PDB file of C-alpha atoms in Angstrom:
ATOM      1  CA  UNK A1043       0.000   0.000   0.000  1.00  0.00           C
ATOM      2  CA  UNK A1044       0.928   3.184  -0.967  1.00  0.00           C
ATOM      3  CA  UNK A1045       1.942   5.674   2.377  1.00  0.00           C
ATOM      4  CA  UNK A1046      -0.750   8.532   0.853  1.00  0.00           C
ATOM      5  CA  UNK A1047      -3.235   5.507   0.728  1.00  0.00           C
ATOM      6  CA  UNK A1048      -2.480   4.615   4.653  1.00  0.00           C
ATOM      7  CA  UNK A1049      -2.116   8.329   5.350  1.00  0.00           C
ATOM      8  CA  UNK A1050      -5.927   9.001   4.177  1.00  0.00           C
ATOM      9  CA  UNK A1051      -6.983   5.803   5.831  1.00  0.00           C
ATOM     10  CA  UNK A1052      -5.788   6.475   8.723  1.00  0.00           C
ATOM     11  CA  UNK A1053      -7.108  10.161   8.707  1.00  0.00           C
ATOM     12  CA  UNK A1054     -10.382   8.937   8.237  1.00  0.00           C
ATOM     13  CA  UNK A1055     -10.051   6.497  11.251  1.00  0.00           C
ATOM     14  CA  UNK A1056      -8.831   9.315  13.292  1.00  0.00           C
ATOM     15  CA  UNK A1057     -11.491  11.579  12.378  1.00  0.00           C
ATOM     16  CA  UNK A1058     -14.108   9.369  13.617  1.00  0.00           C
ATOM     17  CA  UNK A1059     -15.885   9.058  10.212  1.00  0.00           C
ATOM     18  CA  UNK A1060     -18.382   6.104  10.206  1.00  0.00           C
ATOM     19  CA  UNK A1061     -19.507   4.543   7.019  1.00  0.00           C
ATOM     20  CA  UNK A1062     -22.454   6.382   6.962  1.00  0.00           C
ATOM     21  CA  UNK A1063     -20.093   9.129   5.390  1.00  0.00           C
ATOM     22  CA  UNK A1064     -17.439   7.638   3.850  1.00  0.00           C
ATOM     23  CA  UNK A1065     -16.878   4.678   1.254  1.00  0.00           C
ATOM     24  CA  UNK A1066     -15.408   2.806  -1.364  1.00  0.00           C
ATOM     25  CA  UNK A1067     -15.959   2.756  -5.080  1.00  0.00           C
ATOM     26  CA  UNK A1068     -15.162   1.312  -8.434  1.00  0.00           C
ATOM     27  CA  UNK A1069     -15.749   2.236 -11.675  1.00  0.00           C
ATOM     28  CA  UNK A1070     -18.618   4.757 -11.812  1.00  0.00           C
ATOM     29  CA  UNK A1071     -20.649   4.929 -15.235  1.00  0.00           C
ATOM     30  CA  UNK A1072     -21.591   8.740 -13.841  1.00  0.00           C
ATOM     31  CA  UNK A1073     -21.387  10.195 -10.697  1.00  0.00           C
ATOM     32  CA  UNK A1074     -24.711  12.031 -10.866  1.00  0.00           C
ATOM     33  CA  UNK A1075     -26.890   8.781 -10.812  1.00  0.00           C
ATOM     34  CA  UNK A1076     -24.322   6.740  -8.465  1.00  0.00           C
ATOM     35  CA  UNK A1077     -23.948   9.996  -5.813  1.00  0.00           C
ATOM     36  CA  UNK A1078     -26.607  12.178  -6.979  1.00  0.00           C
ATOM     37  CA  UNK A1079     -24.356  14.994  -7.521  1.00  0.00           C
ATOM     38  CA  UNK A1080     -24.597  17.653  -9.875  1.00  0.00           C
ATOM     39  CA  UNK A1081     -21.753  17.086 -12.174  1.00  0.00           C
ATOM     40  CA  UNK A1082     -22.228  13.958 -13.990  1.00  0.00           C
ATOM     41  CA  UNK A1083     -19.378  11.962 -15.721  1.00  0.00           C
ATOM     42  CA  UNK A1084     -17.077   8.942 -15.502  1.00  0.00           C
ATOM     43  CA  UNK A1085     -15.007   7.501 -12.689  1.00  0.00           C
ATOM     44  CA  UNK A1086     -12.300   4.981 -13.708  1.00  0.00           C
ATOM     45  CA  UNK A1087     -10.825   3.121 -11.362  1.00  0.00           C
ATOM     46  CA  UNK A1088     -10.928   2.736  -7.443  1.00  0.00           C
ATOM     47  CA  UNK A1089     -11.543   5.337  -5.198  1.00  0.00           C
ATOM     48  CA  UNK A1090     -12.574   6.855  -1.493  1.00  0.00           C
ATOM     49  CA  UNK A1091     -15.769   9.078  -1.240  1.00  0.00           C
ATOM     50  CA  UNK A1092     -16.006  11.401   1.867  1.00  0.00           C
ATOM     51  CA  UNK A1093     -19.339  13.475   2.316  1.00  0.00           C
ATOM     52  CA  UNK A1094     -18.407  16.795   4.210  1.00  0.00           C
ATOM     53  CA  UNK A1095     -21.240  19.370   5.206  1.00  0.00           C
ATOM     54  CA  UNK A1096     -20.267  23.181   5.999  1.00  0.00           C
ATOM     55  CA  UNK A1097     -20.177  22.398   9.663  1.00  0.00           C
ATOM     56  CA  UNK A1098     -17.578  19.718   9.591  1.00  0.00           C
ATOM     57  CA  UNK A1099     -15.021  19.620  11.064  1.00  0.00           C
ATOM     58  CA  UNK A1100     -11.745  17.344   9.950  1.00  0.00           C
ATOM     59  CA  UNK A1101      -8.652  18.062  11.238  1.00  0.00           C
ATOM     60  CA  UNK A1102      -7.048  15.337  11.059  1.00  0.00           C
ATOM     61  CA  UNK A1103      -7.911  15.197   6.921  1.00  0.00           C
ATOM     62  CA  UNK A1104      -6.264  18.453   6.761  1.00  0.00           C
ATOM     63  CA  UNK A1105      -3.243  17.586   8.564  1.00  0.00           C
ATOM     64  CA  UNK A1106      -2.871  14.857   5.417  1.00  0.00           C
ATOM     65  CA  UNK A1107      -2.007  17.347   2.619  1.00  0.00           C
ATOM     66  CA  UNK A1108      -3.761  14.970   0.629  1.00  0.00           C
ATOM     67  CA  UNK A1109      -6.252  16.859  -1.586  1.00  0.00           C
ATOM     68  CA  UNK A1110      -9.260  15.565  -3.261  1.00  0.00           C
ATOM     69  CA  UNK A1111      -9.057  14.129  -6.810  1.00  0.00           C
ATOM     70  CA  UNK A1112     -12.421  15.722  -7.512  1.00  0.00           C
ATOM     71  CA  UNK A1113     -15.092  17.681  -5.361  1.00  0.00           C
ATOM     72  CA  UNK A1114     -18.325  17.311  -6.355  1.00  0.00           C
ATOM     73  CA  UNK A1115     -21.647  19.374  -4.810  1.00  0.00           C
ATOM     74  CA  UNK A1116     -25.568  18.849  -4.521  1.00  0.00           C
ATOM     75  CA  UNK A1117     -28.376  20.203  -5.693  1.00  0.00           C
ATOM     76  CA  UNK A1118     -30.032  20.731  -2.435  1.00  0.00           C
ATOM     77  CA  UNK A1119     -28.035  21.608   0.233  1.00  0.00           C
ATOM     78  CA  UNK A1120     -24.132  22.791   0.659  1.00  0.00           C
ATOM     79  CA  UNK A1121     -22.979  19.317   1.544  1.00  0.00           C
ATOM     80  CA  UNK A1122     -19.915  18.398  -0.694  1.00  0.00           C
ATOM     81  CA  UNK A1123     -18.356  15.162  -1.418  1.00  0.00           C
ATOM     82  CA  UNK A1124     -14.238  14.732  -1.507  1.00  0.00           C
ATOM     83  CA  UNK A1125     -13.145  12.034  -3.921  1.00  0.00           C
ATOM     84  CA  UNK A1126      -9.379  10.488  -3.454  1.00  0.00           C
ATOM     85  CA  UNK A1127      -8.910   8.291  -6.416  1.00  0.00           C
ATOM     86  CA  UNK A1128      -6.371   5.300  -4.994  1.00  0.00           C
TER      87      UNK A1128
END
């Protein structure tokens, strides 16, 4: 495994995130219909999905330096969702 890979695993066990906001993925036909976001295209390959809301709070993530392959946002609310592509 690759240390970024650990790194953001590990941030997200820090954090506290439970699976109710966080998950795994493969090979997305279109991220609009799989997360209901409002971009919509193709994901290739594996990655890690974290839903963040305006009031979260993730130090631990930010300590990483890791940044988000994509972010993606709703249509009906502010929440965002961080994808890491592994």
């Amino acid at each position: 495994m690759e240390q970024s890979i650990f790194n953001l695993f590990d941030a997200i066990n820090r954090e506290g995130i439970d699976n109710s906001t966080w998950g795994l993925c493969q090979d997305i036909a279109d991220t609009q219909d799989y997360f209901g976001t409002k971009e919509s295209f193709a994901l290739q390959g594996q990655f890690v999905y974290v839903y963040v809301t305006p009031d979260s709070l993730m130090p631990f993530m930010d300590r990483t330096g890791i940044k988000p392959t994509y972010t993606l946002s709703f249509e009906d609310d502010n929440t965002t969702i961080n994808i890491y592509q592994l």
